[in-house]
Amino acid sequence: MSSPAPVTDWVHDFDHTDPTWTENPYPIWDELRTKCPVAHTNRFLGVYLPTTYEAVKEICYDTDHFSSRRVVVRSVRPEPPPPAPPITSDPPEHKRAKQILLPLFMPDEVKKLEPRVRAICNDLIDGFINDKSCDAAARYTKYIPIRAVTNMFGIPETDGDLFIKWIHEILELGLHDDTVVMKAVQEMVAYFTVHIEARKKHPTDDLISTLMNARTEDGQPLTDMHVQGALRLLLVASIDTTWSAIGSSLWHLAKTPADRARLIAEPELLPTAIEEFLRAFSPASSGREVMKETTVSGCPMKPGNMVLLAFPAANRDPTIFPDADKVIIDRKENRHIAFGVGIHRCVGAHLARMEMFIAIEEWLKRIPDFRLDPSRPTTWSEGSLRGPRQLPLLLGKE
Amino acid sequence: MSGTLKVRVDPNKCQGNARCKSLAPELFELDEWGYAHEIGDGTVPAGLEDKAWLAQANCPEIAITIDEE
Ligand code: HEM
Ligand code: HEM
Ligand code: SF4
């Protein structure tokens, strides 16, 4: 695969996989927001990029012109696109699929998992606390969402490495190559078939059994294919996102001793700080397909194009968030849309928040002093999910 | 400006982020899918006014209105 030409014109030829974007996208978005609230590129078969809060929100609310049938901006567009409800559904079908998932991720359900997540965090910390340094992205932040989701599903925590491989194939390698995605999906189907068949004989009280027992509005059980689809969607949606969110939060704290000290002195501030980390370092962008011609913030949008829904750019819009580029851990007014906005608002938001909270709380309890390792770089994931993939830290006081 | 406050969730706008319930559990509760509504008739007990405003300022869907009586 030849690498694409470097971007020189972000307004007319942007590329969210360009190394400049991967390194630091915020200045690009700041510039675009002042020049032109909706940029465009002919790459990836034609994509618009709104960077203002207003434009992103308007598109999310306008399910008539903007369809979720495709949510990933890729250089291939299979027809018909593979369905993964509810994220790929539009109204009215969307609601039914979402209502099946919502009760499984309510705050009270999530709370049950909290002690396990606390134990997972402490086990991971035990693994490196006696070293003077560690790559926190590889040894800590990644394994928290993986192990949390395996516990919810009711499958062995040690199978987590398989999920990492599949998700990497689907979300990263698959951007340019559909056969990689199809192979990963086949492997996942084979894997989950075993677990579904086992539960037909011996029902359990985990998420896989709950999905198998779920009923649609007209009283029908979900087919095996649907249960499979739901499990794949939940895996893909829950791991890299939360990995990224915890990683970015630790990255910020590694660079900002004052915020660390304040969170240790005022632990009741942590939930507010987590919302600010979600705003400032929102991990996830999504996508829409333009179905009918329309205008957004004065810019014409034509069918046949996708929209890259950059929630992270919207969350840095200075007209909505004063000092948008500053991380203010006690920011009072924070209508961030890191979990999306409108009908597709993230099903897993409560789970993700809980994992972030416990991960940071336990880390600060045990490792109050840490900093970026000046001899090894932090590296960031490429594409529509942003978070540290290598986060080398030095542990302990200087 | 010192009258009683009343909060109200617009069910057509609420998407169940539960920011309101985390910030002001005395004023909001969730249904079985996580969508919010005000507790009782939404009257804000004395002393909880700040929490009501805070919840309103953090709802991404602008689903919460506050009336002063
Ligand atoms: C910090 C972590 C997370 C972030 C930033 C995040 C972000 C998002 C965003 C922005 C959307 C909306 C996509 C769109 O509008 O097209 C979304 C939807 C979704 N997320 Fe998350 N997510 C996170 C964690 C999770 C977790 C842990 C789960 C699984 C339990 C999950 C499951 C879902 C599902 C199923 C949807 C589709 C909802 C729908 O279409 O109605 N997410 N997420
Ligand atoms: C969270 C995961 C999912 C849920 C909760 C879900 C739920 C539903 C529901 C409620 C319907 C309507 C059934 C009816 O009443 O007629 C439906 C239809 C359908 N779903 Fe899913 N689904 C999910 C994932 C998937 C996936 C991953 C695929 C594809 C691999 C898929 C393919 C389809 C198709 C093709 C239909 C239309 C069936 C028909 O028209 O007869 N779904 N889904
Ligand atoms: S914060 Fe807003 S969207 Fe979220 S549950 Fe409360 S009213 Fe609904």
Coordinates of C-alpha atoms and ligand atoms in Angstrom, one line a residue:
Chain A
M1 CA 0.0 0.0 0.0
S2 CA 1.5 3.3 -1.0
S3 CA 1.1 6.1 1.5
P4 CA -1.1 9.0 0.6
A5 CA 0.4 12.4 -0.3
P6 CA 1.1 14.6 2.7
V7 CA -1.7 17.2 3.2
T8 CA -0.9 20.8 2.3
D9 CA -4.4 22.2 2.0
W10 CA -6.5 21.2 5.0
V11 CA -9.6 23.1 3.8
H12 CA -10.0 21.3 0.4
D13 CA -7.8 18.1 0.8
F14 CA -7.9 17.1 4.5
D15 CA -6.9 13.6 5.6
H16 CA -7.6 12.3 9.1
T17 CA -4.8 9.7 8.7
D18 CA -2.1 12.3 7.8
P19 CA 0.8 12.1 10.3
T20 CA 0.4 15.8 11.1
W21 CA -3.2 15.2 12.2
T22 CA -2.1 12.1 14.2
E23 CA 0.6 14.0 16.0
N24 CA -1.6 17.0 17.0
P25 CA -4.9 17.7 15.3
Y26 CA -6.0 20.6 17.5
P27 CA -4.2 23.4 15.6
I28 CA -5.7 22.0 12.3
W29 CA -9.2 22.2 13.7
D30 CA -8.7 25.6 15.2
E31 CA -7.5 26.9 11.8
L32 CA -10.4 25.3 10.0
R33 CA -13.0 26.6 12.4
T34 CA -12.0 30.2 11.7
K35 CA -11.6 29.7 7.9
C36 CA -14.4 27.5 7.0
P37 CA -16.6 25.5 9.4
V38 CA -17.0 22.6 7.0
A39 CA -13.9 21.4 5.2
H40 CA -13.9 18.9 2.4
T41 CA -11.6 16.3 0.8
N42 CA -11.8 14.1 -2.3
R43 CA -9.8 11.4 -0.4
F44 CA -11.8 8.5 1.0
L45 CA -14.3 8.9 -1.9
G46 CA -15.4 12.4 -0.7
V47 CA -15.8 13.6 2.9
Y48 CA -16.9 16.8 4.6
L49 CA -15.4 17.8 8.0
P50 CA -17.4 20.1 10.3
T51 CA -15.3 21.5 13.1
T52 CA -17.7 23.7 14.9
Y53 CA -19.9 22.5 17.8
E54 CA -23.0 23.9 16.0
A55 CA -22.4 22.1 12.7
V56 CA -21.6 18.8 14.3
K57 CA -24.7 19.0 16.5
E58 CA -26.9 20.0 13.6
I59 CA -25.8 17.0 11.5
C60 CA -26.4 14.6 14.4
Y61 CA -30.0 15.9 14.8
D62 CA -30.7 15.8 11.1
T63 CA -31.2 12.1 10.5
D64 CA -33.2 12.9 7.4
H65 CA -30.2 14.2 5.3
F66 CA -27.5 12.4 7.2
S67 CA -27.7 8.6 7.5
S68 CA -25.8 6.4 9.9
R69 CA -25.8 3.5 7.4
R70 CA -22.1 4.2 7.2
V71 CA -20.3 5.5 10.3
V72 CA -16.7 4.8 9.4
V73 CA -14.9 7.0 6.9
R74 CA -12.9 4.5 4.8
S75 CA -11.4 4.3 1.3
V76 CA -13.8 1.6 0.4
R77 CA -17.6 1.7 0.4
P78 CA -19.2 -1.7 0.2
E79 CA -22.8 -1.7 -1.0
P80 CA -25.0 -2.4 0.9
P81 CA -22.9 -1.5 3.9
P82 CA -22.7 -4.1 6.6
P83 CA -25.4 -3.5 9.3
A84 CA -24.5 -3.2 13.0
P85 CA -27.6 -1.8 14.7
P86 CA -28.1 0.5 16.5
I87 CA -25.0 2.4 15.5
T88 CA -25.7 1.9 11.7
S89 CA -29.5 2.4 12.0
D90 CA -31.6 5.4 11.2
P91 CA -35.1 6.2 12.6
P92 CA -37.5 4.5 13.1
E93 CA -35.6 1.1 13.3
H94 CA -32.9 2.6 15.5
K95 CA -35.0 2.9 18.6
R96 CA -35.9 -0.8 18.8
A97 CA -32.3 -2.0 18.6
K98 CA -31.1 0.6 21.0
Q99 CA -33.8 -0.2 23.6
I100 CA -32.5 -3.8 23.8
L101 CA -29.0 -2.6 24.7
L102 CA -29.8 0.4 27.0
P103 CA -31.0 -1.5 30.1
L104 CA -27.8 -3.6 30.1
F105 CA -25.6 -0.5 30.6
M106 CA -27.6 1.5 33.1
P107 CA -25.7 3.1 36.0
D108 CA -26.9 0.5 38.4
E109 CA -25.7 -2.4 36.2
V110 CA -22.4 -0.7 35.7
K111 CA -22.0 -0.2 39.4
K112 CA -22.0 -4.0 39.9
L113 CA -18.8 -4.3 37.9
E114 CA -17.0 -1.6 39.9
P115 CA -15.3 -3.8 42.5
R116 CA -14.0 -6.1 39.7
V117 CA -12.6 -3.1 37.8
R118 CA -10.9 -1.8 40.9
A119 CA -9.3 -5.2 41.4
I120 CA -8.2 -5.3 37.7
C121 CA -6.6 -1.9 38.0
N122 CA -4.7 -3.0 41.1
D123 CA -3.5 -6.2 39.6
L124 CA -2.2 -4.3 36.6
I125 CA -0.4 -1.8 38.8
D126 CA 1.1 -4.6 40.9
G127 CA 2.8 -5.7 37.6
F128 CA 4.9 -2.6 37.2
I129 CA 4.8 -0.5 40.4
N130 CA 8.3 -1.7 41.4
D131 CA 9.8 -0.7 38.1
K132 CA 11.0 2.9 37.6
S133 CA 9.2 3.2 34.3
C134 CA 6.4 1.7 32.3
D135 CA 4.5 2.0 29.1
A136 CA 1.1 2.8 30.6
A137 CA -0.8 2.4 27.3
A138 CA 0.5 -1.2 26.8
R139 CA 0.4 -2.3 30.4
Y140 CA -2.4 -0.4 32.1
T141 CA -5.0 1.6 30.1
K142 CA -5.5 -1.0 27.4
Y143 CA -6.3 -3.9 29.7
I144 CA -8.9 -2.1 31.8
P145 CA -11.7 -1.9 29.1
I146 CA -10.8 -5.3 27.7
R147 CA -11.0 -7.1 31.1
A148 CA -14.1 -5.1 32.0
V149 CA -16.0 -6.2 28.9
T150 CA -14.9 -9.8 29.2
N151 CA -16.4 -9.8 32.7
M152 CA -19.6 -8.4 31.5
F153 CA -19.8 -10.8 28.6
G154 CA -18.9 -13.7 30.9
I155 CA -15.9 -15.0 29.0
P156 CA -12.3 -15.5 30.2
E157 CA -10.3 -12.3 30.8
T158 CA -7.3 -14.0 29.2
D159 CA -9.1 -14.1 25.8
G160 CA -8.6 -10.3 25.7
D161 CA -5.6 -10.5 23.5
L162 CA -7.7 -12.0 20.7
F163 CA -10.1 -9.0 20.9
I164 CA -7.1 -6.6 20.6
K165 CA -6.1 -8.4 17.4
W166 CA -9.6 -8.3 15.9
I167 CA -10.3 -4.7 16.8
H168 CA -6.9 -3.6 15.3
E169 CA -7.9 -5.5 12.1
I170 CA -11.3 -3.9 12.0
L171 CA -10.6 -0.4 13.0
E172 CA -7.1 0.2 11.6
L173 CA -6.0 -2.2 8.9
G174 CA -9.6 -2.5 7.7
L175 CA -9.8 1.2 6.7
H176 CA -8.2 0.4 3.4
D177 CA -8.8 -3.3 3.0
D178 CA -12.2 -5.0 3.3
T179 CA -10.8 -8.6 3.3
V180 CA -9.0 -8.0 6.6
V181 CA -12.3 -7.0 8.1
M182 CA -14.2 -10.0 6.8
K183 CA -11.6 -12.4 8.1
A184 CA -11.7 -10.8 11.5
V185 CA -15.5 -11.0 11.6
Q186 CA -15.4 -14.7 10.6
E187 CA -13.0 -15.4 13.4
M188 CA -15.1 -13.6 15.9
V189 CA -18.2 -15.4 14.7
A190 CA -16.4 -18.8 15.3
Y191 CA -15.3 -17.6 18.7
F192 CA -18.7 -16.5 19.9
T193 CA -20.5 -19.5 18.4
V194 CA -18.8 -21.6 21.0
H195 CA -20.0 -19.4 23.9
I196 CA -23.5 -19.0 22.6
E197 CA -23.9 -22.8 22.1
A198 CA -22.6 -23.4 25.6
R199 CA -25.2 -21.0 27.0
K200 CA -28.0 -22.8 25.2
K201 CA -27.2 -25.8 27.3
H202 CA -26.3 -24.0 30.5
P203 CA -27.7 -20.5 30.7
T204 CA -25.6 -18.0 32.7
D205 CA -26.4 -14.6 34.1
D206 CA -23.9 -12.6 32.0
L207 CA -24.4 -10.3 29.1
I208 CA -24.3 -13.0 26.4
S209 CA -27.2 -14.9 28.1
T210 CA -29.1 -11.7 28.6
L211 CA -28.9 -10.8 24.9
M212 CA -29.9 -14.4 24.0
N213 CA -33.0 -13.9 26.3
A214 CA -33.8 -10.4 25.0
R215 CA -37.0 -9.9 23.1
T216 CA -37.8 -7.4 20.3
E217 CA -41.0 -5.3 20.6
D218 CA -43.1 -8.0 18.9
G219 CA -41.8 -10.6 21.4
Q220 CA -39.3 -12.4 19.1
P221 CA -36.0 -13.5 20.5
L222 CA -32.8 -12.2 18.8
T223 CA -31.4 -14.6 16.3
D224 CA -27.9 -16.0 16.9
M225 CA -26.8 -13.7 14.1
H226 CA -28.1 -10.7 16.0
V227 CA -26.5 -11.7 19.3
Q228 CA -23.3 -12.2 17.4
G229 CA -23.7 -8.7 15.8
A230 CA -24.4 -7.1 19.1
L231 CA -21.3 -8.7 20.8
R232 CA -19.1 -7.6 17.9
L233 CA -20.4 -4.1 18.1
L234 CA -20.0 -3.9 21.8
L235 CA -16.4 -5.1 21.6
V236 CA -15.4 -2.7 18.8
A237 CA -17.2 0.2 20.5
S238 CA -16.0 -0.3 24.0
I239 CA -12.3 -1.1 24.0
D240 CA -10.3 1.3 21.9
T241 CA -12.5 4.2 23.0
T242 CA -12.1 3.7 26.7
W243 CA -8.4 2.7 26.3
S244 CA -7.9 6.1 24.6
A245 CA -9.9 8.0 27.1
I246 CA -8.0 6.6 30.1
G247 CA -4.6 7.0 28.3
S248 CA -5.2 10.7 27.4
S249 CA -6.2 11.4 31.0
L250 CA -3.0 9.9 32.4
W251 CA -0.9 11.6 29.7
H252 CA -2.3 15.0 30.8
L253 CA -1.7 14.2 34.5
A254 CA 1.8 13.1 33.8
K255 CA 2.5 16.5 32.3
T256 CA 0.5 18.5 34.9
P257 CA 1.7 18.0 38.5
A258 CA -0.6 20.8 39.7
D259 CA -3.7 18.9 38.6
R260 CA -2.4 15.7 40.1
A261 CA -1.9 17.4 43.4
R262 CA -5.3 18.9 43.3
L263 CA -7.1 15.7 42.5
I264 CA -5.2 13.9 45.4
A265 CA -6.2 16.8 47.8
E266 CA -9.7 17.1 46.5
P267 CA -10.8 13.6 45.3
E268 CA -14.5 14.8 45.1
L269 CA -13.4 16.8 42.1
L270 CA -12.5 13.7 40.1
P271 CA -15.9 13.2 38.3
T272 CA -15.8 16.8 37.1
A273 CA -12.2 16.3 36.0
I274 CA -13.2 13.2 34.1
E275 CA -15.8 15.1 32.1
E276 CA -13.2 17.7 31.3
F277 CA -10.7 15.0 30.1
L278 CA -13.6 13.6 28.0
R279 CA -14.1 17.1 26.5
A280 CA -10.5 18.1 25.9
F281 CA -9.3 14.7 24.7
S282 CA -12.5 13.2 23.2
P283 CA -11.3 9.9 21.6
A284 CA -14.0 9.2 19.1
S285 CA -15.1 10.6 15.8
S286 CA -18.0 9.0 13.9
G287 CA -19.4 9.3 10.4
R288 CA -22.6 9.9 8.4
E289 CA -23.5 9.5 4.7
V290 CA -25.1 12.5 3.0
M291 CA -28.4 11.2 1.6
K292 CA -30.0 14.4 0.2
E293 CA -28.5 17.7 -0.7
T294 CA -28.6 20.3 2.0
T295 CA -26.5 23.1 3.6
V296 CA -24.8 23.2 7.0
S297 CA -23.5 26.5 8.4
G298 CA -23.8 27.9 4.9
C299 CA -21.8 25.1 3.3
P300 CA -23.5 22.9 0.6
M301 CA -23.4 19.2 1.2
K302 CA -23.9 16.8 -1.6
P303 CA -25.0 13.2 -1.6
G304 CA -22.3 10.6 -2.3
N305 CA -20.1 12.2 0.3
M306 CA -19.5 11.1 3.8
V307 CA -19.2 13.4 6.9
L308 CA -16.4 12.9 9.4
L309 CA -18.2 13.7 12.6
A310 CA -15.4 15.1 14.6
F311 CA -16.8 15.3 18.2
P312 CA -13.2 16.1 19.4
A313 CA -13.1 19.2 17.2
A314 CA -16.6 20.3 18.4
N315 CA -15.5 20.0 22.0
R316 CA -12.7 22.5 21.4
D317 CA -15.0 25.1 19.9
P318 CA -14.1 28.3 21.8
T319 CA -17.6 29.8 21.1
I320 CA -19.1 27.1 23.4
F321 CA -16.2 26.4 25.8
P322 CA -14.3 29.4 27.1
D323 CA -10.5 28.7 27.1
A324 CA -11.3 25.6 25.0
D325 CA -7.7 24.7 24.6
K326 CA -7.0 24.7 28.4
V327 CA -7.8 21.7 30.5
I328 CA -9.7 23.1 33.5
I329 CA -10.4 20.2 35.8
D330 CA -13.1 22.1 37.7
R331 CA -14.9 23.4 34.6
K332 CA -18.5 23.9 35.8
E333 CA -20.4 24.3 32.5
N334 CA -19.5 21.4 30.2
R335 CA -21.9 20.3 27.6
H336 CA -19.3 18.2 25.8
I337 CA -20.4 15.7 23.2
A338 CA -17.6 13.1 23.5
F339 CA -20.3 10.5 23.6
G340 CA -22.1 11.9 20.7
V341 CA -25.4 13.9 20.7
G342 CA -28.9 13.0 19.6
I343 CA -30.3 9.6 19.1
H344 CA -27.0 7.7 18.8
R345 CA -25.7 9.0 22.1
C346 CA -23.3 6.3 23.4
V347 CA -24.9 3.3 25.1
G348 CA -21.7 2.6 27.1
A349 CA -21.2 6.1 28.5
H350 CA -21.8 5.1 32.1
L351 CA -19.5 2.1 31.8
A352 CA -16.8 4.2 30.2
R353 CA -17.1 6.9 32.9
M354 CA -16.9 4.3 35.6
E355 CA -13.8 2.7 34.1
M356 CA -12.1 6.1 33.7
F357 CA -12.9 7.1 37.3
I358 CA -11.6 3.9 38.9
A359 CA -8.5 3.8 36.6
I360 CA -7.4 7.3 37.6
E361 CA -8.5 7.0 41.2
E362 CA -6.5 3.8 41.8
W363 CA -3.5 5.0 39.8
L364 CA -3.3 8.3 41.8
K365 CA -3.6 6.4 45.1
R366 CA -0.7 4.2 44.3
I367 CA 1.4 6.3 42.0
P368 CA 0.9 9.9 43.0
D369 CA 4.1 11.0 41.2
F370 CA 4.9 10.2 37.6
R371 CA 5.9 12.0 34.4
L372 CA 6.4 11.5 30.7
D373 CA 9.7 9.6 29.9
P374 CA 11.7 12.2 28.0
S375 CA 13.7 9.5 26.3
R376 CA 10.8 7.7 24.7
P377 CA 8.0 9.3 22.7
T378 CA 4.3 9.1 23.3
T379 CA 2.6 7.8 20.1
W380 CA -1.0 8.3 19.1
S381 CA -3.5 6.1 17.2
E382 CA -4.3 7.0 13.6
G383 CA -7.8 7.7 12.2
S384 CA -11.1 8.3 13.8
L385 CA -10.1 7.2 17.3
R386 CA -7.4 9.2 19.1
G387 CA -5.5 8.0 22.2
P388 CA -2.0 7.2 23.3
R389 CA -0.8 3.8 22.0
Q390 CA 2.6 4.1 23.7
L391 CA 2.7 6.1 26.8
P392 CA 6.2 5.7 28.4
L393 CA 6.2 7.1 32.0
L394 CA 8.8 7.4 34.7
L395 CA 7.3 6.4 38.0
G396 CA 8.0 8.1 41.4
K397 CA 9.5 11.4 42.5
E398 CA 12.1 13.0 40.3
Chain B
M1 CA -35.5 36.8 41.4
S2 CA -35.7 34.8 44.7
G3 CA -38.8 32.7 43.8
T4 CA -39.0 28.9 43.8
L5 CA -37.3 27.1 40.9
K6 CA -38.9 24.3 38.9
V7 CA -36.9 21.9 36.7
R8 CA -38.4 20.1 33.7
V9 CA -36.9 17.5 31.3
D10 CA -38.2 17.6 27.7
P11 CA -38.7 13.9 27.0
N12 CA -38.4 14.6 23.2
K13 CA -34.9 16.0 23.7
C14 CA -33.4 13.9 26.5
Q15 CA -31.0 11.2 25.3
G16 CA -30.2 9.7 28.7
N17 CA -26.7 10.9 29.3
A18 CA -27.6 11.1 33.0
R19 CA -25.4 14.1 33.5
C20 CA -28.4 15.6 35.4
K21 CA -28.9 12.7 37.7
S22 CA -25.1 12.5 38.5
L23 CA -25.0 16.2 39.4
A24 CA -28.4 16.5 41.1
P25 CA -29.7 13.1 42.2
E26 CA -32.3 14.9 44.4
L27 CA -33.9 16.4 41.4
F28 CA -33.8 13.9 38.6
E29 CA -34.4 10.1 38.1
L30 CA -34.0 7.7 35.2
D31 CA -36.5 5.4 33.6
E32 CA -35.8 1.8 32.6
W33 CA -33.8 2.9 29.6
G34 CA -31.9 5.6 31.3
Y35 CA -33.9 8.6 30.1
A36 CA -34.4 11.3 32.7
H37 CA -37.4 13.0 34.2
E38 CA -37.7 15.5 37.1
I39 CA -38.6 14.0 40.5
G40 CA -42.2 14.9 41.5
D41 CA -43.4 18.1 40.0
G42 CA -39.8 19.4 39.6
T43 CA -40.0 21.9 42.4
V44 CA -36.4 22.5 43.6
P45 CA -36.2 22.4 47.4
A46 CA -34.5 25.4 49.0
G47 CA -30.7 25.0 49.0
L48 CA -30.6 22.9 45.8
E49 CA -30.9 25.8 43.4
D50 CA -27.2 25.6 42.5
K51 CA -27.4 21.9 41.7
A52 CA -30.4 22.6 39.4
W53 CA -28.5 25.2 37.4
L54 CA -25.4 22.9 37.3
A55 CA -27.5 20.1 35.9
Q56 CA -29.0 22.4 33.3
A57 CA -25.5 23.7 32.3
N58 CA -24.2 20.2 31.7
C59 CA -27.0 18.7 29.6
P60 CA -25.6 18.3 26.1
E61 CA -29.1 18.0 24.6
I62 CA -30.4 21.3 26.2
A63 CA -33.3 19.2 27.5
I64 CA -33.6 20.8 30.9
T65 CA -35.5 24.0 31.5
I66 CA -35.7 25.9 34.7
D67 CA -38.7 28.2 35.5
E68 CA -38.7 30.7 38.3
E69 CA -42.0 31.1 40.0
Ligands
HEM1 C1 -14.7 6.8 26.5 C2 -15.2 5.8 25.9 C3 -16.3 6.0 24.8 C4 -16.4 7.0 23.9 C5 -15.7 8.3 23.8 C6 -17.6 6.6 23.0 C7 -18.1 7.5 22.0 C8 -19.2 7.2 21.3 C9 -19.8 8.1 20.3 C10 -19.2 9.4 20.0 C11 -20.9 7.5 19.9 C12 -21.9 8.0 18.8 C13 -21.6 7.6 17.5 C14 -22.4 8.2 16.4 O1 -23.1 9.2 16.7 O2 -22.4 7.8 15.3 C15 -21.0 6.2 20.5 C16 -22.0 5.3 20.3 C17 -22.0 4.0 20.8 N1 -21.2 3.5 21.8 FE1 -19.7 4.5 22.7 N2 -18.0 5.4 23.4 C18 -17.3 5.0 24.5 C19 -17.4 3.8 25.2 C20 -18.3 2.8 24.9 C21 -18.5 1.6 25.6 C22 -17.7 1.2 26.8 C23 -19.5 0.9 24.9 C24 -20.0 -0.5 25.2 C25 -20.6 -0.8 26.2 C26 -20.0 1.7 23.8 C27 -21.0 1.4 23.0 C28 -21.6 2.2 22.1 C29 -22.7 1.8 21.2 C30 -23.4 0.5 21.2 C31 -23.0 3.0 20.5 C32 -24.1 3.1 19.4 C33 -25.3 3.8 20.0 C34 -26.4 4.2 19.0 O3 -26.1 4.2 17.8 O4 -27.5 4.5 19.4 N3 -19.2 2.9 23.8 N4 -20.0 6.0 21.4
HEM2 C1 -27.1 -4.6 19.0 C2 -27.2 -5.4 18.0 C3 -28.5 -5.7 17.2 C4 -29.8 -5.5 17.7 C5 -30.2 -5.2 19.1 C6 -30.6 -5.8 16.6 C7 -32.0 -5.7 16.6 C8 -32.8 -5.8 15.5 C9 -34.2 -5.7 15.5 C10 -35.0 -5.3 16.7 C11 -34.7 -5.9 14.2 C12 -36.1 -5.8 13.7 C13 -36.6 -7.2 13.8 C14 -38.0 -7.1 13.5 O1 -38.8 -6.8 14.4 O2 -38.4 -7.2 12.3 C15 -33.5 -6.2 13.4 C16 -33.6 -6.4 12.0 C17 -32.4 -6.8 11.2 N1 -31.1 -6.8 11.7 FE1 -30.5 -6.6 13.6 N2 -29.9 -6.1 15.5 C18 -28.6 -6.0 15.9 C19 -27.5 -6.3 15.1 C20 -27.5 -6.7 13.8 C21 -26.3 -7.0 13.0 C22 -24.9 -7.0 13.5 C23 -26.8 -7.4 11.8 C24 -26.0 -7.9 10.6 C25 -25.0 -8.7 10.7 C26 -28.2 -7.2 11.7 C27 -29.0 -7.4 10.6 C28 -30.3 -7.2 10.6 C29 -31.2 -7.4 9.4 C30 -30.7 -7.8 8.1 C31 -32.5 -7.1 9.8 C32 -33.7 -7.1 9.0 C33 -34.3 -8.4 9.1 C34 -35.6 -8.4 8.4 O3 -35.9 -7.4 7.7 O4 -36.3 -9.4 8.4 N3 -28.6 -6.8 13.0 N4 -32.4 -6.1 14.2
SF4_3 S1 -28.5 15.4 31.2 FE1 -30.0 15.9 29.7 S2 -30.0 14.3 28.1 FE2 -28.9 13.6 29.9 S3 -30.4 12.4 31.1 FE3 -30.4 14.5 31.9 S4 -31.9 15.6 30.7 FE4 -31.5 13.7 29.6

